[in-house]
JSON list of C-alpha atoms in Angstrom, two decimals:
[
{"chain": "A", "resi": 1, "resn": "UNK", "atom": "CA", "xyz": [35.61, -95.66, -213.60]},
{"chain": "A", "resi": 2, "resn": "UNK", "atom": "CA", "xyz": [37.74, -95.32, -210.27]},
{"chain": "A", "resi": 3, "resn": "UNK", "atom": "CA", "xyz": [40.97, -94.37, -211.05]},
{"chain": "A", "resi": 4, "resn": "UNK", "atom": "CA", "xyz": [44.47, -93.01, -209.60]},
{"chain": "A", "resi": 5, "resn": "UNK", "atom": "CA", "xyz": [43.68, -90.04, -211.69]},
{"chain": "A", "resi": 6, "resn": "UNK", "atom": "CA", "xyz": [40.01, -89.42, -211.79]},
{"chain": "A", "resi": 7, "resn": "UNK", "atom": "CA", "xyz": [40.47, -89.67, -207.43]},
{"chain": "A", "resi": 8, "resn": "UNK", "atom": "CA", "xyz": [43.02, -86.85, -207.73]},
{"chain": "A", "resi": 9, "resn": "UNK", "atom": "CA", "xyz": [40.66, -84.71, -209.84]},
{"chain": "A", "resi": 10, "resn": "UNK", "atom": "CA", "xyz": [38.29, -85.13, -207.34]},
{"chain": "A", "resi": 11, "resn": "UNK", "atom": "CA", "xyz": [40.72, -84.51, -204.35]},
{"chain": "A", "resi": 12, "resn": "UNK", "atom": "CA", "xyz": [41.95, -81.35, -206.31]},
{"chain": "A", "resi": 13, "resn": "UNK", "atom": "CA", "xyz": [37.83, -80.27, -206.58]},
{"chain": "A", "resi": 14, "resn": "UNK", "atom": "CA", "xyz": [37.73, -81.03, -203.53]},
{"chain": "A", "resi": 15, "resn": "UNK", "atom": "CA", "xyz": [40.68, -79.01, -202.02]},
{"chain": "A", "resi": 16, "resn": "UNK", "atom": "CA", "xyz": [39.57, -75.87, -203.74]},
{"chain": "A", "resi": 17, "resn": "UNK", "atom": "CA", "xyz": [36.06, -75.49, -202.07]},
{"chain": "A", "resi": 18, "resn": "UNK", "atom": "CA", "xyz": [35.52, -73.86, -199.29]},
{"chain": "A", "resi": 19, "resn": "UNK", "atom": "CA", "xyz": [34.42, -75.54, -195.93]},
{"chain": "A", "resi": 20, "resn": "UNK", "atom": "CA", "xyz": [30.91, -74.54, -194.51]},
{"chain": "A", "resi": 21, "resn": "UNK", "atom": "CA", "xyz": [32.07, -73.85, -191.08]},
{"chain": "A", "resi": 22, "resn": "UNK", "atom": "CA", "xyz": [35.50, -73.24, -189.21]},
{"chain": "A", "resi": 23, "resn": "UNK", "atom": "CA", "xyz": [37.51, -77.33, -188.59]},
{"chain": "A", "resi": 24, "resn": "UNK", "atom": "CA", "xyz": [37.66, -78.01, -184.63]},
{"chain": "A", "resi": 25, "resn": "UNK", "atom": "CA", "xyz": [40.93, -79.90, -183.60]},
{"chain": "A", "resi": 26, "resn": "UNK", "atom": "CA", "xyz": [39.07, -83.02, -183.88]},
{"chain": "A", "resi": 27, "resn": "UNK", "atom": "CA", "xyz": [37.34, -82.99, -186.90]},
{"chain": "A", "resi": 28, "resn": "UNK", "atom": "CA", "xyz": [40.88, -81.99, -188.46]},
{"chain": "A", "resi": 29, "resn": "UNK", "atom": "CA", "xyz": [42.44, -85.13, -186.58]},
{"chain": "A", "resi": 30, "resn": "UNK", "atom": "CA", "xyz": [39.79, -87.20, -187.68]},
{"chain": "A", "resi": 31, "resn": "UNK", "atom": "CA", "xyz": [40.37, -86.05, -191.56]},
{"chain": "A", "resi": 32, "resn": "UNK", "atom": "CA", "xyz": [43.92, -86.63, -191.16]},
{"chain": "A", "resi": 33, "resn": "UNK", "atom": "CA", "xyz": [43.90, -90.22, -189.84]},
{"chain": "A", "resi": 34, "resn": "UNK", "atom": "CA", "xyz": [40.97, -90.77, -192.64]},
{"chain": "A", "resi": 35, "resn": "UNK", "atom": "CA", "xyz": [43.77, -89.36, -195.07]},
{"chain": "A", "resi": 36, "resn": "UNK", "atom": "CA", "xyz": [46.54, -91.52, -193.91]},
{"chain": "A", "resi": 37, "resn": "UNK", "atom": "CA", "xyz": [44.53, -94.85, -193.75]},
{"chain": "A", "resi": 38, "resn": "UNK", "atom": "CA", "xyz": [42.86, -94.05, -197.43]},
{"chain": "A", "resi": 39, "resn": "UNK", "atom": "CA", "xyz": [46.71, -94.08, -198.63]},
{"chain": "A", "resi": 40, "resn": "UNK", "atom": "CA", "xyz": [47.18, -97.15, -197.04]},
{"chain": "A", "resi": 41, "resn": "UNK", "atom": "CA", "xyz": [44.13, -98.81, -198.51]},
{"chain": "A", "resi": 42, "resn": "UNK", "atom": "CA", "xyz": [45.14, -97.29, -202.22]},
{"chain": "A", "resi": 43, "resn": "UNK", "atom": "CA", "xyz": [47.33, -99.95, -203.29]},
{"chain": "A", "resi": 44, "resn": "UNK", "atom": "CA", "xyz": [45.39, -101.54, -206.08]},
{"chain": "A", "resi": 45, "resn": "UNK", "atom": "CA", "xyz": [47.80, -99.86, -207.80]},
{"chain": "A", "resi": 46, "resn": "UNK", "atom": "CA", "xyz": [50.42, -101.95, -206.15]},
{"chain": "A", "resi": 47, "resn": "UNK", "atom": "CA", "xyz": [52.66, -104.03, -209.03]},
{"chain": "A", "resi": 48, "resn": "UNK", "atom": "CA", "xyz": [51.15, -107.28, -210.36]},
{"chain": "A", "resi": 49, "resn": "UNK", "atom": "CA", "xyz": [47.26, -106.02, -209.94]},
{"chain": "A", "resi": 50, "resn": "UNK", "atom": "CA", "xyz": [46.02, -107.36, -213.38]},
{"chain": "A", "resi": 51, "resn": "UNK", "atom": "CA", "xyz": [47.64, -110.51, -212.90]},
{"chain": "A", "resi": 52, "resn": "UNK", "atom": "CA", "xyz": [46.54, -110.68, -209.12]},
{"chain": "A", "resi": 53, "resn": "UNK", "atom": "CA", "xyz": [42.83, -110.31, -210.54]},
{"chain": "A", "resi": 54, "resn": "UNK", "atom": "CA", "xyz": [42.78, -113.02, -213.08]},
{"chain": "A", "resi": 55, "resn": "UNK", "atom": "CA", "xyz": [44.93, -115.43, -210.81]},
{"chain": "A", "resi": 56, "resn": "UNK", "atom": "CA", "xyz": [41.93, -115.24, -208.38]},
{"chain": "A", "resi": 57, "resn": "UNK", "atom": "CA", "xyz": [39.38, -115.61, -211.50]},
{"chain": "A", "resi": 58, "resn": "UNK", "atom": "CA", "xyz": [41.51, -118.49, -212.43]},
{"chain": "A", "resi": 59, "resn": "UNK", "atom": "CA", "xyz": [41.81, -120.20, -208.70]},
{"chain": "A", "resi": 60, "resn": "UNK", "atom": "CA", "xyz": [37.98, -119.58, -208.14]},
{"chain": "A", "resi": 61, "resn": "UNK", "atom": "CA", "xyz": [37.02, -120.82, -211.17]},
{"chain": "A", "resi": 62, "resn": "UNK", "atom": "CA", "xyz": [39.61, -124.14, -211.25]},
{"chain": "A", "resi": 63, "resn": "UNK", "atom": "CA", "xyz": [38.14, -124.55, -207.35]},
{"chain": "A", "resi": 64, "resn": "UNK", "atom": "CA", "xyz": [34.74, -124.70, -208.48]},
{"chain": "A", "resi": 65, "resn": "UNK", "atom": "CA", "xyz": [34.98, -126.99, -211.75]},
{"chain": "A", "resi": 66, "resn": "UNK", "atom": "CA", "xyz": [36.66, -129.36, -208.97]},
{"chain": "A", "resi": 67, "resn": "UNK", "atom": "CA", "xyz": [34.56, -129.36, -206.76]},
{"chain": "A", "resi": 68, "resn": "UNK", "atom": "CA", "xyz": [31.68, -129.91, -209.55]},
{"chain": "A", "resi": 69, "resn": "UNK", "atom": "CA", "xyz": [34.37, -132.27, -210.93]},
{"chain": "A", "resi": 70, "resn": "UNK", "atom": "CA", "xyz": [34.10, -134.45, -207.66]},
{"chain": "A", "resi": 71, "resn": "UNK", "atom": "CA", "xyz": [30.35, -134.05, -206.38]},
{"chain": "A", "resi": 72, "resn": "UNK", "atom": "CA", "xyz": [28.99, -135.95, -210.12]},
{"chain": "A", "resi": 73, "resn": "UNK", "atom": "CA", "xyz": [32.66, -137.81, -209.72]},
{"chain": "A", "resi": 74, "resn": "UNK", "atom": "CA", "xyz": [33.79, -137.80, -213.42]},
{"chain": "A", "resi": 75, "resn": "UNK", "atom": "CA", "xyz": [37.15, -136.16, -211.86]},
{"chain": "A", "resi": 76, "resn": "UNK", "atom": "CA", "xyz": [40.20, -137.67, -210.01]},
{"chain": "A", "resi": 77, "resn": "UNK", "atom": "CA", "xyz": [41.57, -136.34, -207.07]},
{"chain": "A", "resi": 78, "resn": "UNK", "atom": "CA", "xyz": [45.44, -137.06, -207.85]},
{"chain": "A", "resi": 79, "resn": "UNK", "atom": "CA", "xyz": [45.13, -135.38, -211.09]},
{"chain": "A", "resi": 80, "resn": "UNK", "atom": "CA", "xyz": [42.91, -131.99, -209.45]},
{"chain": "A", "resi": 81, "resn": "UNK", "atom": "CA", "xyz": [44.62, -131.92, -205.98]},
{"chain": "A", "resi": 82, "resn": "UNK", "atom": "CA", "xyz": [48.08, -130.52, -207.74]},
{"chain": "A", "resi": 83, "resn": "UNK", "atom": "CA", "xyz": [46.47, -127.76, -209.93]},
{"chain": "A", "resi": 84, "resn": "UNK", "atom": "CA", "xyz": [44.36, -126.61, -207.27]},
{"chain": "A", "resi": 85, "resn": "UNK", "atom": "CA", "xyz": [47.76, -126.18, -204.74]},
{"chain": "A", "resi": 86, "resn": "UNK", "atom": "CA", "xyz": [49.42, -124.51, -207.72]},
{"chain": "A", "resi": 87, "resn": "UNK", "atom": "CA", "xyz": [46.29, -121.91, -208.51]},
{"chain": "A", "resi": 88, "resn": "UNK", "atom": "CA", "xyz": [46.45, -121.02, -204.93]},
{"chain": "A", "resi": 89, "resn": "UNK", "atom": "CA", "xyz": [50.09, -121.20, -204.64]},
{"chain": "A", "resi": 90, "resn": "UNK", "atom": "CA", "xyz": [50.43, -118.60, -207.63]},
{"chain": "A", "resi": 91, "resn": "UNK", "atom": "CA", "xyz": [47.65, -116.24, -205.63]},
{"chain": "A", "resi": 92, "resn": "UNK", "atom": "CA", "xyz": [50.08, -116.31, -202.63]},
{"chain": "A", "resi": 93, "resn": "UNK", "atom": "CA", "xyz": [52.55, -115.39, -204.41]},
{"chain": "A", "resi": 94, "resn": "UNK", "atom": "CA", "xyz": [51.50, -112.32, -206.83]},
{"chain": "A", "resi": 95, "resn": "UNK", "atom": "CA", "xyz": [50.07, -110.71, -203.01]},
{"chain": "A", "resi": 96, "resn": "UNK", "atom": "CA", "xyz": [53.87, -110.57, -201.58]},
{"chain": "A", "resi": 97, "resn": "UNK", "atom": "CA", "xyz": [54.89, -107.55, -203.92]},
{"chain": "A", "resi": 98, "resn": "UNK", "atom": "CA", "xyz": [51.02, -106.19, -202.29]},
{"chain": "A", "resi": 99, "resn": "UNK", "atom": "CA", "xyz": [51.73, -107.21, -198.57]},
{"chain": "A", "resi": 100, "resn": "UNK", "atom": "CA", "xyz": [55.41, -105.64, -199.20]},
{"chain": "A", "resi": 101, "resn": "UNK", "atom": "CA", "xyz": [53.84, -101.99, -200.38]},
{"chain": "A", "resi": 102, "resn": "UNK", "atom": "CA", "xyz": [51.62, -102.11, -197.19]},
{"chain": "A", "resi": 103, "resn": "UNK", "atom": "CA", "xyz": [54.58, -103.16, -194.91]},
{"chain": "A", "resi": 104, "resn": "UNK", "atom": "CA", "xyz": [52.69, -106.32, -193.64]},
{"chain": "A", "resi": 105, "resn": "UNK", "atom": "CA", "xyz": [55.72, -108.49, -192.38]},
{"chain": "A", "resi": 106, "resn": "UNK", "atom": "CA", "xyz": [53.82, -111.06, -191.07]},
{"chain": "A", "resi": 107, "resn": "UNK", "atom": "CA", "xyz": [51.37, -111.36, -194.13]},
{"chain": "A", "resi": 108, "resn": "UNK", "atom": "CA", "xyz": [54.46, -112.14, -196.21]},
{"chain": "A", "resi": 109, "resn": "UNK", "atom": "CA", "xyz": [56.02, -114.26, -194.56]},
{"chain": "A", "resi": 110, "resn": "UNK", "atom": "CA", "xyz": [53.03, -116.60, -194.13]},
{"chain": "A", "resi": 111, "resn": "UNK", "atom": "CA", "xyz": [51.90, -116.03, -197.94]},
{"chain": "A", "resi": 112, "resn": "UNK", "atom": "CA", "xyz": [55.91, -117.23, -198.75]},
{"chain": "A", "resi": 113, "resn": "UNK", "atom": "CA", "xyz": [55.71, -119.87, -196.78]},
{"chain": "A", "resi": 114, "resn": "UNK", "atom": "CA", "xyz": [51.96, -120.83, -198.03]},
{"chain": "A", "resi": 115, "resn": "UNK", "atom": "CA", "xyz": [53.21, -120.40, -201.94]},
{"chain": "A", "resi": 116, "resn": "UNK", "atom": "CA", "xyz": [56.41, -122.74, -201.15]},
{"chain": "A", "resi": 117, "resn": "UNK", "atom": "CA", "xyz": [54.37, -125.57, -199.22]},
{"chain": "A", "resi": 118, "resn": "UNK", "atom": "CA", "xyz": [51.41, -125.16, -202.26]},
{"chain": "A", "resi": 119, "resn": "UNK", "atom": "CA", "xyz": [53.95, -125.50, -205.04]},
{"chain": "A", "resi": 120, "resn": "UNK", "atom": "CA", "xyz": [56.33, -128.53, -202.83]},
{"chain": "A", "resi": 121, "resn": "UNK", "atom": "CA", "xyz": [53.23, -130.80, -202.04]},
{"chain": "A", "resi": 122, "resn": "UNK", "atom": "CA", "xyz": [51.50, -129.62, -205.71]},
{"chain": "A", "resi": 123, "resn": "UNK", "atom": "CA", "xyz": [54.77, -130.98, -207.41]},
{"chain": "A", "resi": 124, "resn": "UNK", "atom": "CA", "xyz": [55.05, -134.18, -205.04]},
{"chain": "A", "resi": 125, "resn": "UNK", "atom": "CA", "xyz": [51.65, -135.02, -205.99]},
{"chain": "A", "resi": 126, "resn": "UNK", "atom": "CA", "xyz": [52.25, -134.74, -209.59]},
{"chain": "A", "resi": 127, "resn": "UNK", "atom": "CA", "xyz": [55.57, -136.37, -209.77]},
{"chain": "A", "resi": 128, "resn": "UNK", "atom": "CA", "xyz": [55.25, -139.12, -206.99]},
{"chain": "A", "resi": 129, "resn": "UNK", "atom": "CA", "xyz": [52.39, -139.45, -205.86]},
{"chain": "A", "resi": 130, "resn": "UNK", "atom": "CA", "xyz": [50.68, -140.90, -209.24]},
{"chain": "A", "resi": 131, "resn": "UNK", "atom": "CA", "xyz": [53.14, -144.13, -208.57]},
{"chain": "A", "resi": 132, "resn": "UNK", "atom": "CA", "xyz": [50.51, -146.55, -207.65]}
]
């Protein structure tokens, strides 16, 4: 399995062998900038992983039932239109604590700003909009 640990044991291998030939500047640049962007990309070990994983099993799996739900129409819209917002409200919102460990402003501000309008219009739906 790939792991925080088994990645260092093989970084530590690695380390210890000897090159075949001499490192140029470039191919040492290169290695570096490989380096720095493979730390970026390591953040599955970022807080909130397991959760993140079976919120998107859960919001893929809700979106699909729906949409099976409303193709052979024994589902209603008002009732699946909230829990779909709220699925992908909650997926918004375990990536912040992600997007915040990469240092993507940006990223969370519009995944705050998607999780509040998915859980305001979600809610409205459930609470108002079934008044008929």
């Amino acid at each position: 399995m790939n792991s925080r640990k088994s990645n260092e044991k093989i970084i530590q291998i690695l380390s210890e062998m000897e090159p075949l030939h001499e490192e140029t500047d470039d191919e040492r640049r290169r290695r570096e900038i490989m380096t720095e962007e493979a730390k970026k990309k390591a953040v599955d070990d970022a807080p909130l992983a397991f959760p993140r994983k079976v919120a998107g099993i859960v919001c893929v799996a809700l979106w699909a039932f729906s949409l099976v739900a409303l193709v052979f129409g024994f589902g209603d819209l008002g009732v699946l239109l909230p829990f779909l917002l709220l699925s992908l409200g909650t997926v918004c919102g375990l990536n912040i604590p992600r997007f915040i460990k990469m240092g993507k402003i940006w990223d969370v501000v519009v995944a705050v700003i998607a999780c509040v309008l998915c859980a305001m219009l979600a809610f409205g739906i459930l609470f108002v909009g079934g008044n008929r």
